[in-house]
Tab-separated table of C-alpha atoms and ligand atoms in Angstrom:
chain	number	residue	atom	x	y	z
Q	1	UNK	CA	-125.145	87.828	-22.614
Q	2	UNK	CA	-128.935	88.096	-22.985
Q	3	UNK	CA	-130.959	91.194	-23.642
Q	4	UNK	CA	-130.202	94.110	-25.959
Q	5	UNK	CA	-126.610	95.061	-26.969
Q	6	UNK	CA	-126.016	98.207	-29.014
Q	7	UNK	CA	-122.489	98.420	-30.275
Q	8	UNK	CA	-120.807	101.512	-31.796
Q	9	UNK	CA	-123.957	102.596	-33.501
Q	10	UNK	CA	-123.745	105.574	-35.920
Q	11	UNK	CA	-126.685	107.064	-37.750
Q	12	UNK	CA	-126.125	109.655	-40.415
Q	13	UNK	CA	-128.817	111.603	-42.147
Q	14	UNK	CA	-128.862	114.121	-45.070
Q	15	UNK	CA	-129.865	117.568	-43.841
Q	16	UNK	CA	-131.779	120.161	-45.933
Q	17	UNK	CA	-128.886	121.305	-48.067
Q	18	UNK	CA	-127.754	117.662	-48.752
Q	19	UNK	CA	-124.765	117.481	-46.524
Q	20	UNK	CA	-124.293	114.460	-44.332
Q	21	UNK	CA	-124.917	115.049	-40.599
Q	22	UNK	CA	-124.674	112.771	-37.597
Q	23	UNK	CA	-127.651	112.085	-35.288
Q	24	UNK	CA	-126.090	109.152	-33.371
Q	25	UNK	CA	-122.328	109.213	-33.001
Q	26	UNK	CA	-120.944	105.936	-31.920
Q	27	UNK	CA	-123.215	104.736	-29.107
Q	28	UNK	CA	-122.848	101.453	-27.137
Q	29	UNK	CA	-125.129	100.345	-24.356
Q	30	UNK	CA	-126.659	97.163	-22.931
Q	31	UNK	CA	-130.127	96.463	-21.506
Q	32	UNK	CA	-130.335	93.352	-19.360
Q	33	UNK	CA	-133.388	91.193	-19.379
Q	34	UNK	CA	-136.079	92.664	-17.127
Q	35	UNK	CA	-134.224	95.954	-16.866
Q	36	UNK	CA	-135.814	99.367	-17.486
Q	37	UNK	CA	-133.298	101.838	-19.051
Q	38	UNK	CA	-134.168	105.537	-19.402
Q	39	UNK	CA	-132.408	107.410	-22.271
Q	40	UNK	CA	-132.371	110.971	-21.036
Q	41	UNK	CA	-131.175	114.057	-22.928
Q	42	UNK	CA	-132.179	117.448	-24.364
Q	43	UNK	CA	-134.259	117.745	-27.479
Q	44	UNK	CA	-132.130	116.987	-30.612
Q	45	UNK	CA	-129.598	114.914	-28.750
Q	46	UNK	CA	-130.362	111.726	-30.872
Q	47	UNK	CA	-132.491	109.696	-28.497
Q	48	UNK	CA	-135.365	109.247	-30.784
Q	49	UNK	CA	-133.051	108.313	-33.674
Q	50	UNK	CA	-131.320	105.791	-31.574
Q	51	UNK	CA	-134.706	104.184	-30.521
Q	52	UNK	CA	-135.739	104.064	-34.122
Q	53	UNK	CA	-132.413	102.394	-35.099
Q	54	UNK	CA	-132.995	99.687	-32.348
Q	55	UNK	CA	-136.529	99.197	-33.719
Q	56	UNK	CA	-135.231	98.744	-37.221
Q	57	UNK	CA	-137.039	101.870	-38.388
Q	58	UNK	CA	-133.755	103.731	-39.212
Q	59	UNK	CA	-130.818	102.227	-41.047
Q	60	UNK	CA	-127.570	102.102	-39.125
Q	61	UNK	CA	-124.497	103.771	-40.786
Q	62	UNK	CA	-122.197	101.783	-38.710
Q	63	UNK	CA	-122.290	99.413	-35.644
Q	64	UNK	CA	-124.701	96.633	-34.563
Q	65	UNK	CA	-127.847	96.008	-32.588
Q	66	UNK	CA	-128.030	92.506	-31.165
Q	67	UNK	CA	-130.741	90.659	-29.121
Q	68	UNK	CA	-129.517	87.710	-27.093
Q	69	UNK	CA	-126.360	87.858	-29.002
Q	70	UNK	CA	-127.972	87.717	-32.427
Q	71	UNK	CA	-127.378	90.569	-34.862
Q	72	UNK	CA	-130.599	92.130	-35.981
Q	73	UNK	CA	-129.235	93.498	-39.221
Q	74	UNK	CA	-131.806	92.625	-41.971
Q	75	UNK	CA	-134.493	91.687	-39.480
Q	76	UNK	CA	-137.509	93.955	-40.234
Q	77	UNK	CA	-139.233	95.877	-37.484
Q	78	UNK	CA	-142.271	93.608	-37.202
Q	79	UNK	CA	-140.052	90.434	-36.760
Q	80	UNK	CA	-137.941	91.823	-33.936
Q	81	UNK	CA	-140.538	91.019	-31.210
Q	82	UNK	CA	-140.279	94.523	-29.886
Q	83	UNK	CA	-143.187	96.796	-28.831
Q	84	UNK	CA	-143.403	100.551	-29.560
Q	85	UNK	CA	-145.121	103.298	-27.737
Q	86	UNK	CA	-144.987	106.935	-29.050
Q	87	UNK	CA	-146.022	110.268	-27.590
Q	88	UNK	CA	-149.424	110.163	-29.201
Q	89	UNK	CA	-150.445	106.621	-28.488
Q	90	UNK	CA	-152.055	106.379	-31.946
Q	91	UNK	CA	-155.033	104.365	-30.861
Q	92	UNK	CA	-157.343	102.817	-33.518
Q	93	UNK	CA	-160.300	105.149	-33.557
Q	94	UNK	CA	-162.749	102.613	-34.881
Q	95	UNK	CA	-162.118	99.975	-32.150
Q	96	UNK	CA	-163.161	100.295	-28.587
Q	97	UNK	CA	-160.694	100.027	-25.703
Q	98	UNK	CA	-160.765	96.156	-25.556
Q	99	UNK	CA	-160.442	96.078	-29.321
Q	100	UNK	CA	-157.293	98.345	-29.121
Q	101	UNK	CA	-155.621	96.413	-26.362
Q	102	UNK	CA	-156.463	92.972	-27.851
Q	103	UNK	CA	-155.364	93.991	-31.373
Q	104	UNK	CA	-151.985	92.543	-31.317
Q	105	UNK	CA	-153.057	89.244	-29.727
Q	106	UNK	CA	-155.256	88.197	-32.698
Q	107	UNK	CA	-152.277	87.894	-34.932
Q	108	UNK	CA	-149.260	86.951	-32.919
Q	109	UNK	CA	-147.974	84.061	-30.938
Q	110	UNK	CA	-149.190	80.662	-30.164
Q	111	UNK	CA	-152.868	80.297	-29.464
Q	112	UNK	CA	-153.734	83.156	-31.585
Q	113	UNK	CA	-157.326	81.973	-31.930
Q	114	UNK	CA	-157.919	81.488	-28.201
Q	115	UNK	CA	-160.562	84.112	-27.514
Q	116	UNK	CA	-161.009	83.326	-23.869
Q	117	UNK	CA	-157.233	83.793	-23.238
Q	118	UNK	CA	-157.223	86.951	-25.232
Q	119	UNK	CA	-160.161	88.411	-23.141
Q	120	UNK	CA	-158.416	87.407	-19.887
Q	121	UNK	CA	-155.218	89.060	-21.128
Q	122	UNK	CA	-157.069	92.294	-22.052
Q	123	UNK	CA	-158.833	92.466	-18.735
Q	124	UNK	CA	-155.684	91.805	-16.779
Q	125	UNK	CA	-153.694	94.539	-18.516
Q	126	UNK	CA	-156.546	97.028	-18.270
Q	127	UNK	CA	-156.517	96.386	-14.513
Q	128	UNK	CA	-152.813	96.727	-14.318
Q	129	UNK	CA	-153.019	100.123	-16.063
Q	130	UNK	CA	-155.815	101.314	-13.749
Q	131	UNK	CA	-158.470	100.939	-16.408
Q	132	UNK	CA	-160.558	98.141	-14.975
Q	133	UNK	CA	-164.072	98.197	-16.567
Q	134	UNK	CA	-163.045	100.250	-19.482
Q	135	UNK	CA	-163.305	97.306	-22.061
Q	136	UNK	CA	-166.273	98.739	-24.068
Q	137	UNK	CA	-165.582	102.402	-23.798
Q	138	UNK	CA	-165.195	104.354	-27.039
Q	139	UNK	CA	-161.552	105.650	-27.291
Q	140	UNK	CA	-162.776	109.000	-28.306
Q	141	UNK	CA	-164.295	109.417	-24.945
Q	142	UNK	CA	-160.974	108.984	-23.061
Q	143	UNK	CA	-158.751	111.678	-21.507
Q	144	UNK	CA	-155.109	112.097	-22.714
Q	145	UNK	CA	-153.833	110.127	-19.727
Q	146	UNK	CA	-156.291	107.314	-20.287
Q	147	UNK	CA	-155.352	107.101	-23.928
Q	148	UNK	CA	-151.731	106.627	-23.006
Q	149	UNK	CA	-152.682	103.953	-20.470
Q	150	UNK	CA	-154.610	102.143	-23.220
Q	151	UNK	CA	-151.566	102.454	-25.523
Q	152	UNK	CA	-149.329	100.964	-22.851
Q	153	UNK	CA	-151.767	98.121	-22.201
Q	154	UNK	CA	-151.881	97.482	-25.933
Q	155	UNK	CA	-148.137	97.339	-26.264
Q	156	UNK	CA	-147.648	94.920	-23.275
Q	157	UNK	CA	-150.453	92.542	-24.362
Q	158	UNK	CA	-148.368	90.495	-26.738
Q	159	UNK	CA	-145.438	90.199	-24.233
Q	160	UNK	CA	-142.859	92.054	-26.204
Q	161	UNK	CA	-139.297	90.914	-25.559
Q	162	UNK	CA	-138.299	94.603	-25.497
Q	163	UNK	CA	-140.581	97.716	-25.184
Q	164	UNK	CA	-139.392	100.893	-26.783
Q	165	UNK	CA	-141.138	103.994	-25.401
Q	166	UNK	CA	-140.450	107.330	-27.135
Q	167	UNK	CA	-141.555	110.221	-24.928
Q	168	UNK	CA	-144.823	108.386	-24.021
Q	169	UNK	CA	-145.834	111.046	-21.468
Q	170	UNK	CA	-144.626	114.225	-23.083
Q	171	UNK	CA	-148.025	115.312	-24.329
Q	172	UNK	CA	-149.545	115.163	-20.840
Q	173	UNK	CA	-149.449	117.904	-18.105
Q	174	UNK	CA	-146.988	117.683	-15.323
Q	175	UNK	CA	-149.140	116.445	-12.496
Q	176	UNK	CA	-150.484	113.721	-14.754
Q	177	UNK	CA	-147.009	112.800	-15.959
Q	178	UNK	CA	-145.686	112.231	-12.445
Q	179	UNK	CA	-148.569	109.824	-11.517
Q	180	UNK	CA	-148.375	108.014	-14.808
Q	181	UNK	CA	-144.503	107.623	-14.727
Q	182	UNK	CA	-144.896	105.662	-11.404
Q	183	UNK	CA	-147.701	103.498	-12.855
Q	184	UNK	CA	-145.659	102.769	-16.003
Q	185	UNK	CA	-142.820	101.603	-13.852
Q	186	UNK	CA	-145.052	99.429	-11.745
Q	187	UNK	CA	-146.577	97.916	-14.911
Q	188	UNK	CA	-143.158	97.208	-16.417
Q	189	UNK	CA	-141.935	95.598	-13.228
Q	190	UNK	CA	-145.122	93.578	-12.654
Q	191	UNK	CA	-144.845	92.099	-16.270
Q	192	UNK	CA	-141.063	91.712	-16.138
Q	193	UNK	CA	-140.789	93.747	-19.292
Q	194	UNK	CA	-137.383	94.851	-20.613
Q	195	UNK	CA	-137.695	98.435	-21.669
Q	196	UNK	CA	-136.000	101.508	-23.134
Q	197	UNK	CA	-137.791	104.663	-22.122
Q	198	UNK	CA	-136.836	107.798	-23.952
Q	199	UNK	CA	-137.389	111.209	-22.227
Q	200	UNK	CA	-136.065	114.699	-21.930
Q	201	UNK	CA	-137.516	114.957	-18.344
Q	202	UNK	CA	-135.200	114.215	-15.421
Q	203	UNK	CA	-137.978	113.379	-12.955
Q	204	UNK	CA	-139.608	111.021	-15.357
Q	205	UNK	CA	-136.257	109.177	-15.897
Q	206	UNK	CA	-135.726	108.824	-12.201
Q	207	UNK	CA	-139.285	107.607	-11.677
Q	208	UNK	CA	-139.225	104.816	-14.257
Q	209	UNK	CA	-135.744	103.496	-14.618
Q	210	UNK	CA	-133.358	101.013	-13.060
Q	211	UNK	CA	-130.544	102.787	-14.882
Q	212	UNK	CA	-130.346	106.091	-16.723
Q	213	UNK	CA	-128.241	106.684	-19.886
Q	214	UNK	CA	-127.506	110.308	-20.523
Q	215	UNK	CA	-127.191	111.436	-24.070
Q	216	UNK	CA	-126.165	114.747	-25.743
Q	217	UNK	CA	-125.019	115.725	-29.234
Q	218	UNK	CA	-125.377	112.139	-30.395
Q	219	UNK	CA	-123.173	110.663	-27.747
Q	220	UNK	CA	-123.668	108.788	-24.398
Q	221	UNK	CA	-122.281	110.893	-21.559
Q	222	UNK	CA	-122.825	108.394	-18.758
Q	223	UNK	CA	-124.901	105.370	-17.806
Q	224	UNK	CA	-125.637	105.090	-14.018
Q	225	UNK	CA	-128.252	104.076	-11.494
Q	226	UNK	CA	-130.465	106.969	-10.577
Q	227	UNK	CA	-128.671	107.339	-7.135
Q	228	UNK	CA	-125.299	107.478	-8.714
Q	229	UNK	CA	-126.169	109.957	-11.498
Q	230	UNK	CA	-124.007	113.080	-11.604
Q	231	UNK	CA	-122.244	111.953	-8.459
Q	232	UNK	CA	-118.799	111.142	-9.824
Q	233	UNK	CA	-115.753	110.928	-7.595
R	301	ADP	P1	-134.079	113.735	-29.773
R	301	ADP	O1	-134.976	112.519	-29.804
R	301	ADP	O2	-133.071	113.600	-28.729
R	301	ADP	O3	-134.948	114.966	-29.691
R	301	ADP	P2	-133.537	113.183	-32.561
R	301	ADP	O4	-133.046	111.830	-32.614
R	301	ADP	O5	-134.895	113.420	-32.928
R	301	ADP	O6	-133.259	113.794	-31.147
R	301	ADP	O7	-132.617	114.037	-33.518
R	301	ADP	C1	-131.219	114.224	-33.315
R	301	ADP	C2	-130.723	115.240	-34.328
R	301	ADP	O8	-130.738	114.727	-35.645
R	301	ADP	C3	-131.603	116.453	-34.533
R	301	ADP	O9	-130.725	117.573	-34.669
R	301	ADP	C4	-132.482	116.159	-35.568
R	301	ADP	O10	-132.935	117.378	-36.139
R	301	ADP	C5	-131.523	115.487	-36.534
R	301	ADP	N1	-132.131	114.484	-37.379
R	301	ADP	C6	-132.301	113.149	-37.199
R	301	ADP	N2	-132.788	112.500	-38.259
R	301	ADP	C7	-133.042	113.433	-39.212
R	301	ADP	C8	-133.533	113.414	-40.442
R	301	ADP	N3	-133.972	112.366	-41.150
R	301	ADP	N4	-133.604	114.628	-41.167
R	301	ADP	C9	-133.246	115.704	-40.566
R	301	ADP	N5	-132.756	115.848	-39.412
R	301	ADP	C10	-132.601	114.669	-38.647
R	302	ADP	P1	-163.008	90.482	-32.175
R	302	ADP	O1	-164.017	90.161	-33.129
R	302	ADP	O2	-161.654	90.833	-32.847
R	302	ADP	O3	-162.827	89.525	-31.026
R	302	ADP	P2	-163.806	92.327	-30.185
R	302	ADP	O4	-163.984	93.728	-30.131
R	302	ADP	O5	-164.987	91.466	-29.625
R	302	ADP	O6	-163.559	91.881	-31.618
R	302	ADP	O7	-162.553	91.926	-29.342
R	302	ADP	C1	-161.372	92.524	-29.533
R	302	ADP	C2	-160.357	92.100	-28.480
R	302	ADP	O8	-160.881	92.502	-27.148
R	302	ADP	C3	-160.140	90.629	-28.408
R	302	ADP	O9	-158.843	90.428	-28.093
R	302	ADP	C4	-161.095	90.202	-27.366
R	302	ADP	O10	-160.664	88.984	-26.757
R	302	ADP	C5	-161.098	91.235	-26.395
R	302	ADP	N1	-162.369	91.487	-25.694
R	302	ADP	C6	-163.583	91.556	-26.268
R	302	ADP	N2	-164.485	91.844	-25.258
R	302	ADP	C7	-163.906	91.870	-24.034
R	302	ADP	C8	-164.262	91.980	-22.740
R	302	ADP	N3	-165.593	92.255	-22.437
R	302	ADP	N4	-163.327	91.982	-21.813
R	302	ADP	C9	-162.087	91.662	-22.157
R	302	ADP	N5	-161.585	91.526	-23.428
R	302	ADP	C10	-162.476	91.613	-24.402
């Protein structure tokens, strides 16, 4: 089966007094190519640790993460072909908007020296994120919502085979979050991007996802389409 397969993943960590604790406690889930899956759960439920484990930023204590059937054990983060977006988009302060969005294009993929194609891609993604004409803006002049739009455009530019988003809207106020959640979904669908979207916010999960995986205390409670969630016979 294509796409992402997470199998029986366990992640332990050492807490402050040195005892071993469990952040992710035997999670299995699949994300099909082109699917947007929201991982929803309260703070401390293990969502971020699971996302980091999928990215290769956190060692697995047990289980497997596979892409298109191939085990990713030993494959470093930068070779997984995944994109990452965090709560604070972490833009490069010394580059303008186009310089941020085009950053990943200059070093990855075929035609990495094709400047005309890079410019077209940068412009296309800025328009997709509602930032047409922002190419030469200084990132310091942007609002919080605009900064996250730039971070999203930057992460999509190299066409990641999986985009991992960890609470990308959590630093924004509620009205902005609602608008942006819809725009994020539209951008993921328009680019056919497979994505895992971590959030503690129900409305956000419903607005972005094809399916929602609910997590608590390190375990998955259920995985369902938004309309089916909580409605069990
Ligand atoms: P979420 O993303 O759902 O808020 P996290 O994955 O960040 O949850 O954390 C899950 C639990 O594991 C929390 O109780 C957190 O404090 C704990 N945890 C995870 N990794 C570590 C670590 N390296 N050191 C200490 N605690 C950790
Ligand atoms: P570089 O010397 O790395 O090309 P630039 O700041 O000129 O530095 O460009 C950074 C990225 O932004 C590159 O991917 C480039 O193709 C893109 N870019 C530069 N100018 C524009 C523009 N006016 N419209 C769209 N993309 C642009």
